[in-house]
mmCIF file of C-alpha atoms and ligand atoms in Angstrom:
data_model
loop_
_atom_site.group_PDB
_atom_site.id
_atom_site.type_symbol
_atom_site.label_atom_id
_atom_site.label_comp_id
_atom_site.label_asym_id
_atom_site.label_seq_id
_atom_site.Cartn_x
_atom_site.Cartn_y
_atom_site.Cartn_z
ATOM 1 C CA UNK F 4 65.903 114.532 -16.702
ATOM 2 C CA UNK F 5 67.378 112.570 -13.631
ATOM 3 C CA UNK F 6 70.588 110.710 -12.631
ATOM 4 C CA UNK F 7 70.886 108.296 -10.432
ATOM 5 C CA UNK F 8 74.410 106.037 -9.770
ATOM 6 C CA UNK F 9 74.818 102.771 -8.127
ATOM 7 C CA UNK F 10 77.284 103.237 -5.029
ATOM 8 C CA UNK F 11 80.090 102.796 -6.699
ATOM 9 C CA UNK F 12 79.244 104.247 -10.322
ATOM 10 C CA UNK F 13 79.549 102.010 -13.027
ATOM 11 C CA UNK F 14 76.085 102.328 -13.422
ATOM 12 C CA UNK F 15 74.209 105.116 -14.285
ATOM 13 C CA UNK F 16 70.029 105.956 -15.052
ATOM 14 C CA UNK F 17 68.641 108.431 -16.128
ATOM 15 C CA UNK F 18 64.871 109.213 -15.156
ATOM 16 C CA UNK F 19 62.128 111.609 -16.911
ATOM 17 C CA UNK F 20 61.515 114.217 -13.664
ATOM 18 C CA UNK F 21 58.649 114.440 -16.045
ATOM 19 C CA UNK F 22 57.933 118.439 -13.738
ATOM 20 C CA UNK F 23 57.507 121.452 -16.788
ATOM 21 C CA UNK F 24 59.470 124.181 -16.706
ATOM 22 C CA UNK F 25 62.404 123.651 -14.132
ATOM 23 C CA UNK F 26 65.949 122.751 -14.763
ATOM 24 C CA UNK F 27 67.412 120.180 -12.706
ATOM 25 C CA UNK F 28 70.178 121.661 -10.871
ATOM 26 C CA UNK F 29 72.362 118.879 -8.947
ATOM 27 C CA UNK F 30 70.973 115.272 -7.587
ATOM 28 C CA UNK F 31 72.288 114.218 -4.093
ATOM 29 C CA UNK F 32 71.429 111.057 -1.850
ATOM 30 C CA UNK F 33 70.782 112.252 2.382
ATOM 31 C CA UNK F 34 71.997 110.106 5.332
ATOM 32 C CA UNK F 35 68.440 108.377 4.855
ATOM 33 C CA UNK F 36 68.760 107.821 1.772
ATOM 34 C CA UNK F 37 66.089 110.016 0.032
ATOM 35 C CA UNK F 38 67.012 111.178 -2.953
ATOM 36 C CA UNK F 39 67.690 116.227 -2.903
ATOM 37 C CA UNK F 40 66.654 117.139 -6.582
ATOM 38 C CA UNK F 41 67.314 120.893 -6.509
ATOM 39 C CA UNK F 42 66.025 122.752 -8.923
ATOM 40 C CA UNK F 43 65.483 126.538 -11.163
ATOM 41 C CA UNK F 44 63.185 127.936 -12.992
ATOM 42 C CA UNK F 45 63.470 128.375 -16.505
ATOM 43 C CA UNK F 46 60.469 130.891 -17.180
ATOM 44 C CA UNK F 47 61.568 133.775 -17.135
ATOM 45 C CA UNK F 48 58.769 135.966 -15.895
ATOM 46 C CA UNK F 49 56.070 135.951 -13.768
ATOM 47 C CA UNK F 50 52.303 137.648 -13.133
ATOM 48 C CA UNK F 51 51.701 140.443 -11.129
ATOM 49 C CA UNK F 52 49.844 139.239 -8.192
ATOM 50 C CA UNK F 53 48.225 142.917 -7.672
ATOM 51 C CA UNK F 54 48.560 144.030 -11.232
ATOM 52 C CA UNK F 55 47.868 140.929 -13.458
ATOM 53 C CA UNK F 56 50.916 143.109 -15.601
ATOM 54 C CA UNK F 57 53.869 140.814 -16.996
ATOM 55 C CA UNK F 58 56.910 140.770 -14.689
ATOM 56 C CA UNK F 59 60.384 139.657 -16.622
ATOM 57 C CA UNK F 60 63.642 141.624 -14.511
ATOM 58 C CA UNK F 61 64.455 139.504 -12.156
ATOM 59 C CA UNK F 62 65.319 141.100 -8.577
ATOM 60 C CA UNK F 63 65.737 137.522 -6.123
ATOM 61 C CA UNK F 64 65.359 134.258 -5.590
ATOM 62 C CA UNK F 65 63.463 133.137 -2.876
ATOM 63 C CA UNK F 66 64.046 130.671 0.571
ATOM 64 C CA UNK F 67 64.692 127.567 -0.938
ATOM 65 C CA UNK F 68 61.788 125.483 -0.314
ATOM 66 C CA UNK F 69 61.150 121.652 -0.262
ATOM 67 C CA UNK F 70 58.011 119.604 -1.678
ATOM 68 C CA UNK F 71 58.374 116.067 -1.485
ATOM 69 C CA UNK F 72 58.009 114.304 -4.457
ATOM 70 C CA UNK F 73 56.860 110.655 -6.339
ATOM 71 C CA UNK F 74 59.305 108.390 -4.806
ATOM 72 C CA UNK F 75 62.062 106.973 -7.264
ATOM 73 C CA UNK F 76 63.146 103.021 -6.511
ATOM 74 C CA UNK F 77 61.127 103.323 -3.556
ATOM 75 C CA UNK F 78 63.078 106.363 -1.782
ATOM 76 C CA UNK F 79 61.692 109.506 -0.429
ATOM 77 C CA UNK F 80 62.076 111.870 -3.452
ATOM 78 C CA UNK F 81 62.286 116.320 -2.411
ATOM 79 C CA UNK F 82 62.949 118.911 -4.991
ATOM 80 C CA UNK F 83 64.619 121.974 -3.826
ATOM 81 C CA UNK F 84 63.598 125.226 -5.533
ATOM 82 C CA UNK F 85 64.040 128.644 -4.664
ATOM 83 C CA UNK F 86 60.950 130.328 -6.181
ATOM 84 C CA UNK F 87 61.644 133.738 -8.313
ATOM 85 C CA UNK F 88 60.735 136.898 -7.313
ATOM 86 C CA UNK F 89 60.244 139.600 -8.945
ATOM 87 C CA UNK F 90 59.027 143.560 -8.044
ATOM 88 C CA UNK F 91 56.273 145.103 -10.138
ATOM 89 C CA UNK F 92 56.788 148.956 -11.225
ATOM 90 C CA UNK F 93 53.519 149.872 -11.306
ATOM 91 C CA UNK F 94 52.907 148.858 -8.172
ATOM 92 C CA UNK F 95 54.741 150.656 -5.633
ATOM 93 C CA UNK F 96 57.939 147.916 -6.346
ATOM 94 C CA UNK F 97 55.588 145.469 -4.647
ATOM 95 C CA UNK F 98 56.822 142.100 -4.956
ATOM 96 C CA UNK F 99 55.740 138.432 -6.987
ATOM 97 C CA UNK F 100 57.105 134.953 -6.081
ATOM 98 C CA UNK F 101 56.863 133.068 -9.165
ATOM 99 C CA UNK F 102 55.134 129.785 -8.494
ATOM 100 C CA UNK F 103 55.291 127.234 -10.759
ATOM 101 C CA UNK F 104 52.125 124.812 -11.660
ATOM 102 C CA UNK F 105 53.130 122.287 -10.207
ATOM 103 C CA UNK F 106 52.738 122.603 -7.445
ATOM 104 C CA UNK F 107 51.290 125.135 -4.927
ATOM 105 C CA UNK F 108 52.490 127.672 -2.978
ATOM 106 C CA UNK F 109 52.036 126.730 1.444
ATOM 107 C CA UNK F 110 51.841 122.668 -0.209
ATOM 108 C CA UNK F 111 54.437 121.015 1.139
ATOM 109 C CA UNK F 112 53.765 118.486 -1.799
ATOM 110 C CA UNK F 113 54.173 118.270 -4.949
ATOM 111 C CA UNK F 114 50.610 118.185 -7.083
ATOM 112 C CA UNK F 115 51.642 114.559 -8.664
ATOM 113 C CA UNK F 116 52.453 113.462 -4.772
ATOM 114 C CA UNK F 117 49.048 114.971 -3.629
ATOM 115 C CA UNK F 118 47.451 113.230 -6.281
ATOM 116 C CA UNK F 119 50.183 109.205 -5.648
ATOM 117 C CA UNK F 120 48.519 109.884 -1.978
ATOM 118 C CA UNK F 121 45.237 110.088 -2.852
ATOM 119 C CA UNK F 122 44.850 106.813 -5.324
ATOM 120 C CA UNK F 123 46.759 104.999 -2.275
ATOM 121 C CA UNK F 124 43.902 106.230 -0.076
ATOM 122 C CA UNK F 125 41.662 104.587 -2.130
ATOM 123 C CA UNK F 126 39.940 102.165 0.329
ATOM 124 C CA UNK F 127 42.313 103.044 2.814
ATOM 125 C CA UNK F 128 43.085 105.055 5.618
ATOM 126 C CA UNK F 129 45.259 108.165 6.805
ATOM 127 C CA UNK F 130 47.254 106.725 9.194
ATOM 128 C CA UNK F 131 48.094 103.372 7.092
ATOM 129 C CA UNK F 132 49.191 105.614 4.900
ATOM 130 C CA UNK F 133 51.170 108.063 6.340
ATOM 131 C CA UNK F 134 52.731 105.078 7.908
ATOM 132 C CA UNK F 135 53.892 103.669 4.431
ATOM 133 C CA UNK F 136 54.671 106.618 3.324
ATOM 134 C CA UNK F 137 56.743 108.080 6.126
ATOM 135 C CA UNK F 138 54.341 111.381 6.054
ATOM 136 C CA UNK F 139 52.728 113.069 8.709
ATOM 137 C CA UNK F 140 48.984 111.899 9.624
ATOM 138 C CA UNK F 141 48.102 116.456 9.102
ATOM 139 C CA UNK F 142 50.597 115.891 5.849
ATOM 140 C CA UNK F 143 48.575 113.482 4.623
ATOM 141 C CA UNK F 144 44.999 115.250 5.565
ATOM 142 C CA UNK F 145 46.556 118.464 4.747
ATOM 143 C CA UNK F 146 46.707 116.536 1.048
ATOM 144 C CA UNK F 147 43.049 115.387 0.728
ATOM 145 C CA UNK F 148 41.876 119.433 1.631
ATOM 146 C CA UNK F 149 43.488 120.237 -1.739
ATOM 147 C CA UNK F 150 42.836 117.418 -3.238
ATOM 148 C CA UNK F 151 39.047 116.487 -2.705
ATOM 149 C CA UNK F 152 36.059 119.263 -2.329
ATOM 150 C CA UNK F 153 34.359 119.035 1.461
ATOM 151 C CA UNK F 154 30.842 119.249 -1.225
ATOM 152 C CA UNK F 155 29.478 118.532 -4.544
ATOM 153 C CA UNK F 156 30.697 119.910 -7.406
ATOM 154 C CA UNK F 157 27.716 119.494 -9.236
ATOM 155 C CA UNK F 158 29.881 121.433 -12.747
ATOM 156 C CA UNK F 159 30.755 117.322 -12.415
ATOM 157 C CA UNK F 160 26.297 116.262 -13.707
ATOM 158 C CA UNK F 161 24.212 116.785 -16.827
ATOM 159 C CA UNK F 162 21.380 114.590 -14.949
ATOM 160 C CA UNK F 163 19.936 113.628 -12.005
ATOM 161 C CA UNK F 164 17.322 110.866 -13.071
ATOM 162 C CA UNK F 165 18.006 108.631 -9.943
ATOM 163 C CA UNK F 166 18.505 110.097 -5.872
ATOM 164 C CA UNK F 167 18.317 107.720 -3.375
ATOM 165 C CA UNK F 168 18.420 109.074 0.856
ATOM 166 C CA UNK F 169 19.617 106.950 3.017
ATOM 167 C CA UNK F 170 20.843 106.853 6.151
ATOM 168 C CA UNK F 171 23.858 105.993 8.261
ATOM 169 C CA UNK F 172 24.326 105.873 11.358
ATOM 170 C CA UNK F 173 27.462 107.545 12.885
ATOM 171 C CA UNK F 174 27.548 105.151 16.038
ATOM 172 C CA UNK F 175 26.449 102.209 16.897
ATOM 173 C CA UNK F 176 23.536 101.711 18.948
ATOM 174 C CA UNK F 177 22.872 106.104 19.658
ATOM 175 C CA UNK F 178 20.243 107.905 17.807
ATOM 176 C CA UNK F 179 23.175 110.084 15.920
ATOM 177 C CA UNK F 180 22.427 109.662 12.000
ATOM 178 C CA UNK F 181 23.291 111.180 9.476
ATOM 179 C CA UNK F 182 21.884 110.980 5.917
ATOM 180 C CA UNK F 183 23.238 110.090 2.363
ATOM 181 C CA UNK F 184 22.448 111.819 -1.084
ATOM 182 C CA UNK F 185 23.719 109.813 -3.808
ATOM 183 C CA UNK F 186 23.006 109.382 -7.404
ATOM 184 C CA UNK F 187 22.560 106.686 -9.419
ATOM 185 C CA UNK F 188 24.952 107.191 -13.210
ATOM 186 C CA UNK F 189 24.412 106.217 -16.245
ATOM 187 C CA UNK F 190 26.240 102.473 -16.596
ATOM 188 C CA UNK F 191 25.347 102.172 -13.260
ATOM 189 C CA UNK F 192 27.781 105.005 -12.074
ATOM 190 C CA UNK F 193 27.454 105.580 -8.180
ATOM 191 C CA UNK F 194 28.133 108.896 -6.954
ATOM 192 C CA UNK F 195 27.594 110.668 -3.223
ATOM 193 C CA UNK F 196 25.583 114.658 -4.247
ATOM 194 C CA UNK F 197 26.093 114.758 -0.255
ATOM 195 C CA UNK F 198 26.341 113.465 3.704
ATOM 196 C CA UNK F 199 23.900 116.078 5.457
ATOM 197 C CA UNK F 200 24.842 116.294 10.014
ATOM 198 C CA UNK F 201 21.048 115.025 9.991
ATOM 199 C CA UNK F 202 17.658 113.992 8.823
ATOM 200 C CA UNK F 203 15.372 116.387 9.490
ATOM 201 C CA UNK F 204 13.138 117.422 6.596
ATOM 202 C CA UNK F 205 14.464 120.954 6.577
ATOM 203 C CA UNK F 206 18.134 119.844 5.827
ATOM 204 C CA UNK F 207 17.144 117.532 3.272
ATOM 205 C CA UNK F 208 14.974 120.347 1.972
ATOM 206 C CA UNK F 209 17.761 123.279 1.722
ATOM 207 C CA UNK F 210 20.066 120.456 -0.116
ATOM 208 C CA UNK F 211 17.816 119.700 -2.284
ATOM 209 C CA UNK F 212 16.902 123.488 -2.829
ATOM 210 C CA UNK F 213 20.771 123.967 -3.514
ATOM 211 C CA UNK F 214 20.240 121.655 -6.893
ATOM 212 C CA UNK F 215 20.529 124.153 -9.627
ATOM 213 C CA UNK F 216 18.114 124.295 -11.889
ATOM 214 C CA UNK F 217 19.250 122.883 -14.904
ATOM 215 C CA UNK F 218 19.826 119.336 -13.540
ATOM 216 C CA UNK F 219 16.282 120.250 -10.934
ATOM 217 C CA UNK F 220 14.321 119.175 -14.251
ATOM 218 C CA UNK F 221 16.607 116.271 -15.117
ATOM 219 C CA UNK F 222 14.884 114.732 -11.257
ATOM 220 C CA UNK F 223 12.107 111.608 -11.715
ATOM 221 C CA UNK F 224 12.658 109.328 -8.796
ATOM 222 C CA UNK F 225 14.009 109.718 -5.170
ATOM 223 C CA UNK F 226 15.016 106.294 -3.778
ATOM 224 C CA UNK F 227 14.153 106.627 0.189
ATOM 225 C CA UNK F 228 13.420 104.843 2.866
ATOM 226 C CA UNK F 229 10.328 104.778 4.737
ATOM 227 C CA UNK F 230 10.519 108.619 6.898
ATOM 228 C CA UNK F 231 8.781 111.080 6.736
ATOM 229 C CA UNK F 232 11.700 114.130 6.709
ATOM 230 C CA UNK F 233 12.826 112.491 3.230
ATOM 231 C CA UNK F 234 9.651 112.554 1.637
ATOM 232 C CA UNK F 235 8.297 115.285 2.800
ATOM 233 C CA UNK F 236 11.406 117.264 2.235
ATOM 234 C CA UNK F 237 10.988 115.213 -1.633
ATOM 235 C CA UNK F 238 7.606 116.495 -1.845
ATOM 236 C CA UNK F 239 7.991 120.299 -0.680
ATOM 237 C CA UNK F 240 10.676 120.288 -2.803
ATOM 238 C CA UNK F 241 8.545 119.366 -5.951
ATOM 239 C CA UNK F 242 5.876 121.861 -5.006
ATOM 240 C CA UNK F 243 8.234 124.520 -4.903
ATOM 241 C CA UNK F 244 9.820 124.485 -8.677
ATOM 242 C CA UNK F 245 7.840 123.616 -11.069
ATOM 243 C CA UNK F 246 10.752 122.360 -12.893
ATOM 244 C CA UNK F 247 10.860 119.736 -10.500
ATOM 245 C CA UNK F 248 8.476 116.558 -12.017
ATOM 246 C CA UNK F 249 10.135 113.416 -9.388
ATOM 247 C CA UNK F 250 8.313 110.475 -7.875
ATOM 248 C CA UNK F 251 9.121 109.023 -4.184
ATOM 249 C CA UNK F 252 9.874 105.182 -4.158
ATOM 250 C CA UNK F 253 9.616 103.510 -1.080
ATOM 251 C CA UNK F 254 12.796 101.110 -1.644
ATOM 252 C CA UNK F 255 12.363 98.255 -2.131
ATOM 253 C CA UNK F 256 14.710 96.807 0.253
ATOM 254 C CA UNK F 257 13.923 98.327 3.329
ATOM 255 C CA UNK F 258 9.731 97.043 2.750
ATOM 256 C CA UNK F 259 11.714 93.835 2.410
ATOM 257 C CA UNK F 260 13.695 94.028 5.914
ATOM 258 C CA UNK F 261 10.955 95.213 7.060
ATOM 259 C CA UNK F 262 8.648 92.430 6.319
ATOM 260 C CA UNK F 263 11.454 90.029 7.357
ATOM 261 C CA UNK F 264 12.495 91.119 10.764
ATOM 262 C CA UNK F 265 8.127 90.503 11.941
ATOM 263 C CA UNK F 266 9.318 86.636 10.259
ATOM 264 C CA UNK F 267 12.755 86.716 12.782
ATOM 265 C CA UNK F 268 11.132 87.553 15.571
ATOM 266 C CA UNK F 269 9.004 84.422 15.075
ATOM 267 C CA UNK F 270 11.806 82.717 14.242
ATOM 268 C CA UNK F 271 13.891 83.457 17.469
ATOM 269 C CA UNK F 272 11.008 83.183 19.657
ATOM 270 C CA UNK F 273 9.621 79.604 18.479
ATOM 271 C CA UNK F 274 13.555 78.027 19.036
ATOM 272 C CA UNK F 275 13.871 79.436 22.561
ATOM 273 C CA UNK F 276 10.271 77.401 22.651
ATOM 274 C CA UNK F 277 11.553 74.787 21.194
ATOM 275 C CA UNK F 278 14.523 74.526 23.226
ATOM 276 C CA UNK F 279 12.675 73.951 26.036
ATOM 277 C CA UNK F 280 10.381 71.600 25.135
ATOM 278 C CA UNK F 281 12.165 68.918 22.596
ATOM 279 C CA UNK F 282 15.148 66.689 24.564
ATOM 280 C CA UNK F 283 18.102 67.386 23.032
ATOM 281 C CA UNK F 284 18.773 64.845 20.628
ATOM 282 C CA UNK F 285 15.191 65.945 19.092
ATOM 283 C CA UNK F 286 16.204 69.963 19.068
ATOM 284 C CA UNK F 287 20.064 68.669 17.901
ATOM 285 C CA UNK F 288 18.120 68.023 14.689
ATOM 286 C CA UNK F 289 16.550 71.597 13.762
ATOM 287 C CA UNK F 290 18.956 74.009 14.655
ATOM 288 C CA UNK F 291 20.241 74.266 11.750
ATOM 289 C CA UNK F 292 17.194 74.797 10.172
ATOM 290 C CA UNK F 293 16.675 78.112 12.415
ATOM 291 C CA UNK F 294 19.572 79.880 9.166
ATOM 292 C CA UNK F 295 17.752 78.022 6.834
ATOM 293 C CA UNK F 296 14.594 80.105 7.145
ATOM 294 C CA UNK F 297 16.685 83.164 7.137
ATOM 295 C CA UNK F 298 17.332 82.481 2.941
ATOM 296 C CA UNK F 299 15.158 82.964 0.079
ATOM 297 C CA UNK F 300 13.159 79.363 -0.556
ATOM 298 C CA UNK F 301 14.374 79.773 -3.955
ATOM 299 C CA UNK F 302 17.887 79.401 -2.835
ATOM 300 C CA UNK F 303 17.760 76.839 -0.239
ATOM 301 C CA UNK F 304 19.122 73.444 -1.273
ATOM 302 C CA UNK F 305 17.302 70.196 -1.465
ATOM 303 C CA UNK F 306 19.024 69.108 2.314
ATOM 304 C CA UNK F 307 17.680 72.397 3.291
ATOM 305 C CA UNK F 308 14.053 72.143 2.266
ATOM 306 C CA UNK F 309 14.174 69.026 4.368
ATOM 307 C CA UNK F 310 14.992 70.934 6.833
ATOM 308 C CA UNK F 311 12.410 73.230 7.186
ATOM 309 C CA UNK F 312 10.655 70.529 6.804
ATOM 310 C CA UNK F 313 11.041 69.032 9.915
ATOM 311 C CA UNK F 314 10.754 71.961 11.548
ATOM 312 C CA UNK F 315 8.662 73.072 10.720
ATOM 313 C CA UNK F 316 6.423 69.958 11.366
ATOM 314 C CA UNK F 317 7.008 71.676 15.149
ATOM 315 C CA UNK F 318 6.026 75.215 14.612
ATOM 316 C CA UNK F 319 3.601 75.584 13.178
ATOM 317 C CA UNK F 320 3.183 79.825 13.334
ATOM 318 C CA UNK F 321 6.582 79.928 11.881
ATOM 319 C CA UNK F 322 6.268 77.859 8.531
ATOM 320 C CA UNK F 323 2.649 80.324 8.728
ATOM 321 C CA UNK F 324 4.514 83.717 8.618
ATOM 322 C CA UNK F 325 7.529 82.236 6.529
ATOM 323 C CA UNK F 326 4.939 81.158 4.074
ATOM 324 C CA UNK F 327 3.552 85.562 4.019
ATOM 325 C CA UNK F 328 7.181 86.426 3.261
ATOM 326 C CA UNK F 329 7.953 84.492 0.665
ATOM 327 C CA UNK F 330 4.537 85.313 -0.598
ATOM 328 C CA UNK F 331 5.302 89.238 -0.160
ATOM 329 C CA UNK F 332 8.763 88.942 -2.212
ATOM 330 C CA UNK F 333 6.487 86.637 -5.273
ATOM 331 C CA UNK F 334 4.751 89.918 -5.233
ATOM 332 C CA UNK F 335 7.609 91.902 -5.419
ATOM 333 C CA UNK F 336 9.513 89.800 -8.297
ATOM 334 C CA UNK F 337 6.304 89.832 -10.673
ATOM 335 C CA UNK F 338 6.337 92.085 -13.449
ATOM 336 C CA UNK F 339 3.571 93.751 -12.304
ATOM 337 C CA UNK F 340 1.454 97.355 -13.689
ATOM 338 C CA UNK F 341 1.396 99.932 -10.410
ATOM 339 C CA UNK F 342 -2.429 99.273 -9.601
ATOM 340 C CA UNK F 343 -2.180 95.351 -10.464
ATOM 341 C CA UNK F 344 0.564 95.649 -7.496
ATOM 342 C CA UNK F 345 -1.237 97.653 -5.119
ATOM 343 C CA UNK F 346 -4.630 95.329 -5.403
ATOM 344 C CA UNK F 347 -1.739 92.166 -5.247
ATOM 345 C CA UNK F 348 -0.766 94.039 -1.832
ATOM 346 C CA UNK F 349 -4.171 94.424 0.080
ATOM 347 C CA UNK F 350 -5.149 90.601 -1.129
ATOM 348 C CA UNK F 351 -1.863 89.675 1.112
ATOM 349 C CA UNK F 352 -2.484 92.238 3.616
ATOM 350 C CA UNK F 353 -5.864 91.361 4.144
ATOM 351 C CA UNK F 354 -4.958 86.965 4.488
ATOM 352 C CA UNK F 355 -2.790 88.015 6.973
ATOM 353 C CA UNK F 356 -5.243 89.564 8.546
ATOM 354 C CA UNK F 357 -7.682 86.529 9.044
ATOM 355 C CA UNK F 358 -5.163 84.725 10.698
ATOM 356 C CA UNK F 359 -3.837 84.066 13.726
ATOM 357 C CA UNK F 360 -1.068 85.821 13.253
ATOM 358 C CA UNK F 361 0.247 88.947 14.799
ATOM 359 C CA UNK F 362 3.869 89.177 13.952
ATOM 360 C CA UNK F 363 3.267 91.189 10.612
ATOM 361 C CA UNK F 364 1.047 93.391 12.706
ATOM 362 C CA UNK F 365 3.541 97.040 12.078
ATOM 363 C CA UNK F 366 4.169 95.654 9.043
ATOM 364 C CA UNK F 367 0.505 95.824 7.863
ATOM 365 C CA UNK F 368 0.133 99.503 9.364
ATOM 366 C CA UNK F 369 3.111 100.886 7.696
ATOM 367 C CA UNK F 370 1.822 98.928 4.010
ATOM 368 C CA UNK F 371 -1.117 100.926 5.080
ATOM 369 C CA UNK F 372 0.017 103.962 5.986
ATOM 370 C CA UNK F 373 2.951 103.546 2.636
ATOM 371 C CA UNK F 374 1.444 102.129 -0.163
ATOM 372 C CA UNK F 375 1.339 103.895 -2.731
ATOM 373 C CA UNK F 376 4.527 105.195 -2.744
ATOM 374 C CA UNK F 377 5.566 101.982 -2.041
ATOM 375 C CA UNK F 378 3.839 100.423 -4.611
ATOM 376 C CA UNK F 379 5.485 103.141 -7.338
ATOM 377 C CA UNK F 380 8.463 100.564 -6.843
ATOM 378 C CA UNK F 381 6.058 98.806 -9.469
ATOM 379 C CA UNK F 382 6.695 101.606 -12.274
ATOM 380 C CA UNK F 383 10.275 101.747 -13.226
ATOM 381 C CA UNK F 384 11.416 98.304 -10.910
ATOM 382 C CA UNK F 385 13.511 100.942 -9.724
ATOM 383 C CA UNK F 386 15.429 99.840 -6.523
ATOM 384 C CA UNK F 387 18.460 101.590 -4.699
ATOM 385 C CA UNK F 388 20.524 98.793 -4.663
ATOM 386 C CA UNK F 389 23.374 101.058 -5.428
ATOM 387 C CA UNK F 390 22.314 102.417 -2.258
ATOM 388 C CA UNK F 391 23.024 99.126 -0.412
ATOM 389 C CA UNK F 392 26.348 98.297 -1.856
ATOM 390 C CA UNK F 393 27.437 101.841 -0.951
ATOM 391 C CA UNK F 394 26.068 101.325 1.946
ATOM 392 C CA UNK F 395 28.538 98.402 2.249
ATOM 393 C CA UNK F 396 31.555 100.804 1.729
ATOM 394 C CA UNK F 397 30.220 103.491 4.769
ATOM 395 C CA UNK F 398 30.269 100.029 7.023
ATOM 396 C CA UNK F 399 34.368 99.632 5.767
ATOM 397 C CA UNK F 400 35.080 103.836 5.471
ATOM 398 C CA UNK F 401 33.650 104.121 9.268
ATOM 399 C CA UNK F 402 35.367 100.753 10.394
ATOM 400 C CA UNK F 403 38.501 102.079 8.831
ATOM 401 C CA UNK F 404 38.160 105.819 9.712
ATOM 402 C CA UNK F 405 36.401 105.049 13.166
ATOM 403 C CA UNK F 406 35.483 107.758 15.507
ATOM 404 C CA UNK F 407 37.349 110.687 12.916
ATOM 405 C CA UNK F 408 34.127 111.291 11.374
ATOM 406 C CA UNK F 409 32.836 114.370 10.585
ATOM 407 C CA UNK F 410 30.067 114.980 7.161
ATOM 408 C CA UNK F 411 32.803 116.634 5.834
ATOM 409 C CA UNK F 412 35.322 114.802 6.217
ATOM 410 C CA UNK F 413 32.761 111.043 5.657
ATOM 411 C CA UNK F 414 31.542 113.018 2.008
ATOM 412 C CA UNK F 415 35.898 112.719 1.122
ATOM 413 C CA UNK F 416 36.725 109.800 1.886
ATOM 414 C CA UNK F 417 33.192 107.963 -0.126
ATOM 415 C CA UNK F 418 34.410 110.367 -3.359
ATOM 416 C CA UNK F 419 37.541 109.059 -2.344
ATOM 417 C CA UNK F 420 36.644 104.828 -2.542
ATOM 418 C CA UNK F 421 34.280 106.105 -5.656
ATOM 419 C CA UNK F 422 35.781 108.400 -7.456
ATOM 420 C CA UNK F 423 39.659 107.497 -6.381
ATOM 421 C CA UNK F 424 40.792 105.280 -9.272
ATOM 422 C CA UNK F 425 38.980 106.964 -12.569
ATOM 423 C CA UNK F 426 40.622 110.272 -11.051
ATOM 424 C CA UNK F 427 44.179 109.385 -9.845
ATOM 425 C CA UNK F 428 45.128 106.018 -11.758
HETATM 426 ZN ZN1 ZN Y 503 51.642 144.753 -10.752
#
């Protein structure tokens, strides 16, 4: 128990310290109002660090250590302790210092305080937590190092039926990508498995090979972007391990992004053309509609439909491109078998080729090259929407931790953002 008095000693409250195997010998306040709680171990033995023999004869008390602990009434709290030292007669009287299981030796914090810092760090930054807690930047980083692994702990998983392979651009505009490997677990829980330093096939393959055998046997689907490195890594991995039977699904949203970008180029071009050709008054009438083009048809309000119709009267090519886009999205919305989907997609491509439209040219090539894994989507209709949600987390994390992200740090911080509340709340 810790006893705290008010300034005139009229009232006293007692708080449980919640630290096992100690007794409080003194509570003081320093000039900054911090509480300094001095404790003594009540354990009368320790194990020899060399031979593990139980030592009971106290030799001395070591130098006093001071550990930051959970705040009391908004005040900083420090626990002071002189660790007991024992000598082992079997090991030439070599000394062992008793450590108690609520702190790690060499840590300036109690474990409870480390965990408290982890909770504060969820969706926050080291800098921010450091300032609010009035604890050093390095001390917060040290706590991360003690609490969060830098790579996946496979023991936390019993199945990996769905994995996602995606990338994160670490710096804008530069070819500086890292690969993010995730899994969607039962009940929608998303977990990060790895942040890899690059997107190369060999790097991804090496990671996949590190998956324990019993988990490999549970793998069913890999949702990825259209990137040879990922797809070939998965294919080669499956070929190398007889227990692996995994299907590559090109993520529906990546496909959509590709063909939607094609239409967006037409939109921008037509926008520039109409600005030049139309009177200011006529152009004003349709400017709002340019943004409406980006929305899905089913989400439009009646007013937006009217605007869009007016725009399409001036821009028939855009109308055509937009209509093809919506038709393609409609195919992905339908409950089709894989074979039916392939037929529909090929038919769609054939219709596009019969028009004068060139905006889909690059997409038609992509569709041709990736048709099979794209159509795999229709088997279980899995998408890595979970990865998209995660990507938003990554984006904010990058903004929060600008310039500080090494792949191991990124793994730790993502892990903390995803699991922090579950583990430390
Ligand atoms: Zn010994």
